[in-house]
C-alpha atoms as a printed R data frame, in Angstrom:
   type eleno elety resid chain resno      x       y       z
1  ATOM     1    CA   MET     A     1 -8.793  -3.539   7.288
2  ATOM     2    CA   GLN     A     2 -6.754  -5.751   6.507
3  ATOM     3    CA   VAL     A     3 -5.066  -6.006   4.094
4  ATOM     4    CA   GLU     A     4 -3.141  -9.179   1.664
5  ATOM     5    CA   PHE     A     5  0.613  -9.026   0.968
6  ATOM     6    CA   ASP     A     6  3.150 -11.056   0.562
7  ATOM     7    CA   PRO     A     7  4.868 -12.094   4.063
8  ATOM     8    CA   GLU     A     8  8.497 -11.875   2.293
9  ATOM     9    CA   LYS     A     9  8.259  -9.463   0.447
10 ATOM    10    CA   ARG     A    10  7.180  -7.503   4.095
11 ATOM    11    CA   ILE     A    11 10.334  -8.929   5.630
12 ATOM    12    CA   LEU     A    12 12.341  -7.176   2.867
13 ATOM    13    CA   THR     A    13 10.144  -4.089   2.915
14 ATOM    14    CA   LEU     A    14 10.802  -3.768   6.502
15 ATOM    15    CA   ALA     A    15 14.395  -3.849   6.145
16 ATOM    16    CA   GLU     A    16 15.225  -2.214   3.282
17 ATOM    17    CA   ARG     A    17 12.625   1.165   3.800
18 ATOM    18    CA   GLY     A    18 11.464   0.818   7.085
19 ATOM    19    CA   LEU     A    19  7.662   0.875   6.281
20 ATOM    20    CA   ASP     A    20  5.284  -2.265   7.409
21 ATOM    21    CA   MET     A    21  3.032  -3.126   4.798
22 ATOM    22    CA   ALA     A    22  0.696  -4.954   7.221
23 ATOM    23    CA   ARG     A    23 -0.165  -1.005   8.247
24 ATOM    24    CA   ALA     A    24 -1.084  -0.626   4.794
25 ATOM    25    CA   GLY     A    25 -4.776  -1.454   5.821
26 ATOM    26    CA   GLU     A    26 -4.293   2.163   7.558
27 ATOM    27    CA   ILE     A    27 -4.795   4.838   4.689
28 ATOM    28    CA   PHE     A    28 -8.684   4.843   5.759
29 ATOM    29    CA   LEU     A    29 -8.238   6.161   8.368
30 ATOM    30    CA   GLU     A    30 -6.176   9.079   7.103
31 ATOM    31    CA   ASP     A    31 -6.796  11.230   4.640
32 ATOM    32    CA   HIS     A    32 -5.843   9.452   1.458
33 ATOM    33    CA   LEU     A    33 -6.528   9.697  -2.295
34 ATOM    34    CA   THR     A    34 -7.180   5.668  -4.302
35 ATOM    35    CA   ILE     A    35 -7.769   4.662  -7.832
36 ATOM    36    CA   LEU     A    36 -7.990   2.649 -10.449
37 ATOM    37    CA   ASP     A    37 -5.008   1.282 -11.631
38 ATOM    38    CA   THR     A    38 -5.550   0.809 -15.643
39 ATOM    39    CA   ARG     A    39 -1.627   0.943 -16.822
40 ATOM    40    CA   LYS     A    40 -2.004  -2.805 -17.537
41 ATOM    41    CA   ASP     A    41 -5.254  -5.090 -17.066
42 ATOM    42    CA   TYR     A    42 -4.537  -7.733 -14.146
43 ATOM    43    CA   GLY     A    43 -7.088  -9.785 -14.205
44 ATOM    44    CA   GLU     A    44 -9.336  -8.215 -12.088
45 ATOM    45    CA   GLU     A    45 -8.856  -4.635 -10.460
46 ATOM    46    CA   CYS     A    46 -6.502  -3.563  -8.909
47 ATOM    47    CA   PHE     A    47 -5.531   0.635  -6.972
48 ATOM    48    CA   ILE     A    48 -3.264   2.942  -6.398
49 ATOM    49    CA   SER     A    49 -3.018   4.542  -3.455
50 ATOM    50    CA   VAL     A    50 -1.224   7.403  -1.633
51 ATOM    51    CA   LEU     A    51 -1.288   9.199   1.416
52 ATOM    52    CA   PHE     A    52  1.203   9.926   3.897
53 ATOM    53    CA   LEU     A    53  2.620   7.174   6.552
54 ATOM    54    CA   ASP     A    54  4.889   8.360  10.016
55 ATOM    55    CA   ASN     A    55  4.966  12.049   7.723
56 ATOM    56    CA   ARG     A    56  6.025  10.192   4.983
57 ATOM    57    CA   MET     A    57  4.529  10.060   1.569
58 ATOM    58    CA   VAL     A    58  3.252   6.323   0.950
59 ATOM    59    CA   PHE     A    59  2.542   5.027  -2.678
60 ATOM    60    CA   LEU     A    60  0.680   1.838  -2.103
61 ATOM    61    CA   ALA     A    61 -0.380  -0.622  -5.459
């Protein structure tokens, strides 16, 4: 699955946290929890996912 992300944020997150946003599509290959993000009106449906990636718990929003 292809996931959209900001290329500049990808570089920053990779450098600071060692997480590559380009791998976000892998969440659907393993056990994960995804819920609708109802914290505010984003103008479109947004989701929050929790998963383990490389033995680290990761939250994607």
